[in-house]
Short mmCIF file of C-alpha atoms in Angstrom, two decimals:
data_model
loop_
_atom_site.label_atom_id
_atom_site.label_comp_id
_atom_site.label_asym_id
_atom_site.label_seq_id
_atom_site.Cartn_x
_atom_site.Cartn_y
_atom_site.Cartn_z
CA MET Q 1 11.51 -11.80 -13.38
CA ALA Q 2 13.10 -11.87 -9.91
CA GLN Q 3 11.07 -10.84 -6.72
CA GLN Q 4 12.51 -9.94 -3.30
CA LEU Q 5 9.61 -9.92 -0.42
CA VAL Q 6 9.84 -6.78 0.79
CA ALA Q 7 7.19 -5.98 3.29
CA THR Q 8 4.36 -7.40 5.19
CA GLY Q 9 1.41 -6.21 6.41
CA LEU Q 10 -2.77 -7.20 7.71
CA ASN Q 11 -4.82 -8.78 4.11
CA VAL Q 12 -7.77 -7.02 4.43
CA ALA Q 13 -9.47 -9.57 2.51
CA HIS Q 14 -8.69 -12.98 1.47
CA ARG Q 15 -8.03 -13.69 -2.40
CA ASP Q 16 -6.44 -15.88 -4.38
CA GLY Q 17 -4.12 -15.15 -6.54
CA THR Q 18 -1.41 -11.67 -6.75
CA VAL Q 19 -2.02 -8.71 -8.45
CA ARG Q 20 0.67 -6.22 -9.73
CA GLY Q 21 1.46 -2.44 -10.15
CA ARG Q 22 3.46 0.50 -10.04
CA VAL Q 23 3.25 2.08 -6.66
CA ARG Q 24 2.89 5.52 -6.09
CA TYR Q 25 3.25 7.19 -2.74
CA ILE Q 26 -0.35 9.56 -2.54
CA GLY Q 27 0.41 12.28 0.37
CA LYS Q 28 -1.28 15.72 0.01
CA PRO Q 29 -4.44 16.03 -1.79
CA THR Q 30 -2.78 17.11 -4.52
CA ASP Q 31 -1.22 14.05 -5.31
CA VAL Q 32 -5.01 12.39 -4.70
CA VAL Q 33 -5.73 15.03 -8.04
CA LYS Q 34 -3.27 14.01 -10.12
CA LEU Q 35 -3.32 10.21 -9.41
CA MET Q 36 -7.15 10.42 -10.80
CA ARG Q 37 -6.33 12.18 -13.63
CA ASP Q 38 -3.32 9.76 -14.70
CA PRO Q 39 -4.66 7.03 -16.94
CA GLU Q 40 -2.14 4.67 -15.42
CA ILE Q 41 -4.35 4.66 -12.59
CA THR Q 42 -5.84 1.15 -13.51
CA SER Q 43 -2.55 0.09 -13.01
CA THR Q 44 -1.08 1.66 -9.99
CA VAL Q 45 -1.12 0.52 -6.35
CA VAL Q 46 -1.41 3.24 -4.19
CA LEU Q 47 0.56 4.15 -0.85
CA THR Q 48 -1.33 5.79 1.84
CA GLN Q 49 -0.24 6.94 5.49
CA GLY Q 50 -2.84 6.58 6.76
CA GLY Q 51 -6.02 3.95 7.13
CA ALA Q 52 -8.60 6.66 6.67
CA VAL Q 53 -10.50 7.38 3.42
CA THR Q 54 -9.77 10.84 3.64
CA PHE Q 55 -7.35 10.24 0.59
CA ALA Q 56 -7.18 7.45 -0.97
CA GLY Q 57 -10.76 6.60 -0.18
CA ALA Q 58 -11.83 9.19 -3.31
CA ILE Q 59 -9.92 7.05 -5.92
CA LEU Q 60 -11.26 3.72 -5.36
CA PRO Q 61 -14.05 4.49 -7.44
CA LYS Q 62 -10.58 4.44 -10.39
CA ARG Q 63 -9.91 1.16 -9.55
CA PRO Q 64 -6.05 0.87 -8.41
CA VAL Q 65 -4.83 -2.31 -9.63
CA GLY Q 66 -4.58 -2.80 -5.22
CA LEU Q 67 -3.15 -0.87 -1.49
CA ILE Q 68 -0.58 -0.50 0.90
CA THR Q 69 -1.17 1.44 3.80
CA LEU Q 70 1.56 2.69 6.06
CA GLU Q 71 -1.35 2.87 8.96
CA GLY Q 72 -4.78 1.50 9.74
CA ALA Q 73 -6.63 -2.52 9.29
CA PRO Q 74 -9.42 -4.47 7.52
CA GLU Q 75 -12.13 -3.20 10.32
CA SER Q 76 -10.76 0.82 9.38
CA HIS Q 77 -13.20 2.44 6.96
CA LEU Q 78 -10.56 2.59 4.08
CA GLY Q 79 -9.90 -1.16 5.25
CA ILE Q 80 -13.70 -1.95 4.90
CA VAL Q 81 -14.22 0.31 1.44
CA SER Q 82 -11.07 -1.59 -0.34
CA ARG Q 83 -13.61 -5.06 0.02
CA GLU Q 84 -16.66 -2.94 -1.05
CA PHE Q 85 -14.27 -2.27 -4.49
CA SER Q 86 -13.03 -5.45 -4.55
CA ILE Q 87 -8.63 -3.84 -4.41
CA PRO Q 88 -6.50 -6.13 -3.20
CA ALA Q 89 -5.10 -4.20 0.32
CA VAL Q 90 -2.17 -4.78 2.42
CA MET Q 91 -2.15 -2.61 6.36
CA SER Q 92 0.27 -1.43 8.40
CA VAL Q 93 2.77 -2.37 6.72
CA GLN Q 94 5.84 -3.11 7.54
CA LEU Q 95 9.55 -3.31 6.03
CA ALA Q 96 10.90 -6.61 6.15
CA ASP Q 97 14.22 -3.99 6.10
CA ASN Q 98 13.68 -1.46 8.18
CA GLY Q 99 17.01 0.24 7.82
CA GLY Q 100 17.55 0.18 11.55
CA ILE Q 101 15.07 2.96 11.65
CA GLU Q 102 12.34 2.83 14.40
CA ARG Q 103 9.00 2.13 12.79
CA LEU Q 104 6.81 3.97 16.46
CA GLY Q 105 8.59 6.91 18.46
CA PRO Q 106 7.98 6.87 22.32
CA ASP Q 107 4.70 8.90 21.95
CA GLY Q 108 3.52 5.20 20.32
CA LEU Q 109 2.97 7.22 17.04
CA MET Q 110 4.16 6.63 13.82
CA THR Q 111 7.86 8.10 13.25
CA ASP Q 112 7.88 10.64 9.84
CA THR Q 113 11.28 9.53 9.64
CA TYR Q 114 9.47 5.59 9.04
CA VAL Q 115 6.93 7.20 6.67
CA LYS Q 116 10.23 8.95 4.48
CA HIS Q 117 11.58 5.26 4.71
CA VAL Q 118 8.84 3.44 3.54
CA VAL Q 119 8.26 5.74 1.53
CA SER Q 120 11.42 5.38 -0.58
CA VAL Q 121 11.51 1.80 -1.15
CA LEU Q 122 8.16 1.37 -2.31
CA ASP Q 123 7.06 4.77 -4.46
CA GLY Q 124 7.66 3.97 -8.21
CA GLN Q 125 9.31 0.56 -7.83
CA VAL Q 126 6.50 -2.94 -9.81
CA VAL Q 127 5.81 -4.42 -6.89
CA GLU Q 128 2.90 -8.09 -6.32
CA LEU Q 129 0.49 -8.11 -3.38
CA ASP Q 130 0.15 -11.45 -2.44
CA CYS Q 131 -2.82 -11.81 -0.64
CA ALA Q 132 -3.62 -15.64 -0.39
CA ASP Q 133 -3.95 -16.10 3.47
CA PRO Q 134 -5.84 -14.96 6.15
CA ASP Q 135 -4.48 -12.62 7.92
CA THR Q 136 -1.47 -11.80 6.23
CA GLY Q 137 -0.59 -10.05 3.14
CA ARG Q 138 2.69 -9.75 1.21
CA VAL Q 139 4.72 -7.02 -0.69
CA PHE Q 140 7.28 -8.32 -3.28
CA ARG Q 141 9.18 -6.20 -5.22
CA VAL Q 142 9.44 -7.51 -8.65
CA ASP Q 143 11.91 -6.47 -10.64
CA ASP Q 144 10.10 -5.55 -14.32
CA GLY Q 145 13.70 -5.55 -16.45
CA SER Q 146 13.08 -1.75 -16.92
#
């Protein structure tokens, strides 16, 4: 199976090996409810914008295979909770190819355009999270043959 590095970010906890799953973006409460009822949750890599537990925190007890955030740090509440549940997480990801879209606006905040771009690149894709490096987590797109 072919792999392509698609993003890097802050590794929440060192972990040997990789985990694989299909990315599912949660951007609103109804997305959380749908995912929590989905029997495929244990093979899902959750993608969320923030590093707070607002959306993703409720999902972690259901044991998704991994977590990717666009913002946040390993020291955040979500980072701490993901470690407690032993869920590999890569936070504050940056795409290897951002398509020329600026991540941050003049106000220093993440732009909606960048969020939409990341979601369009990752949502629905099969990825592997590599958290072997103590500091940097890597996200690989996997050609799963489907």
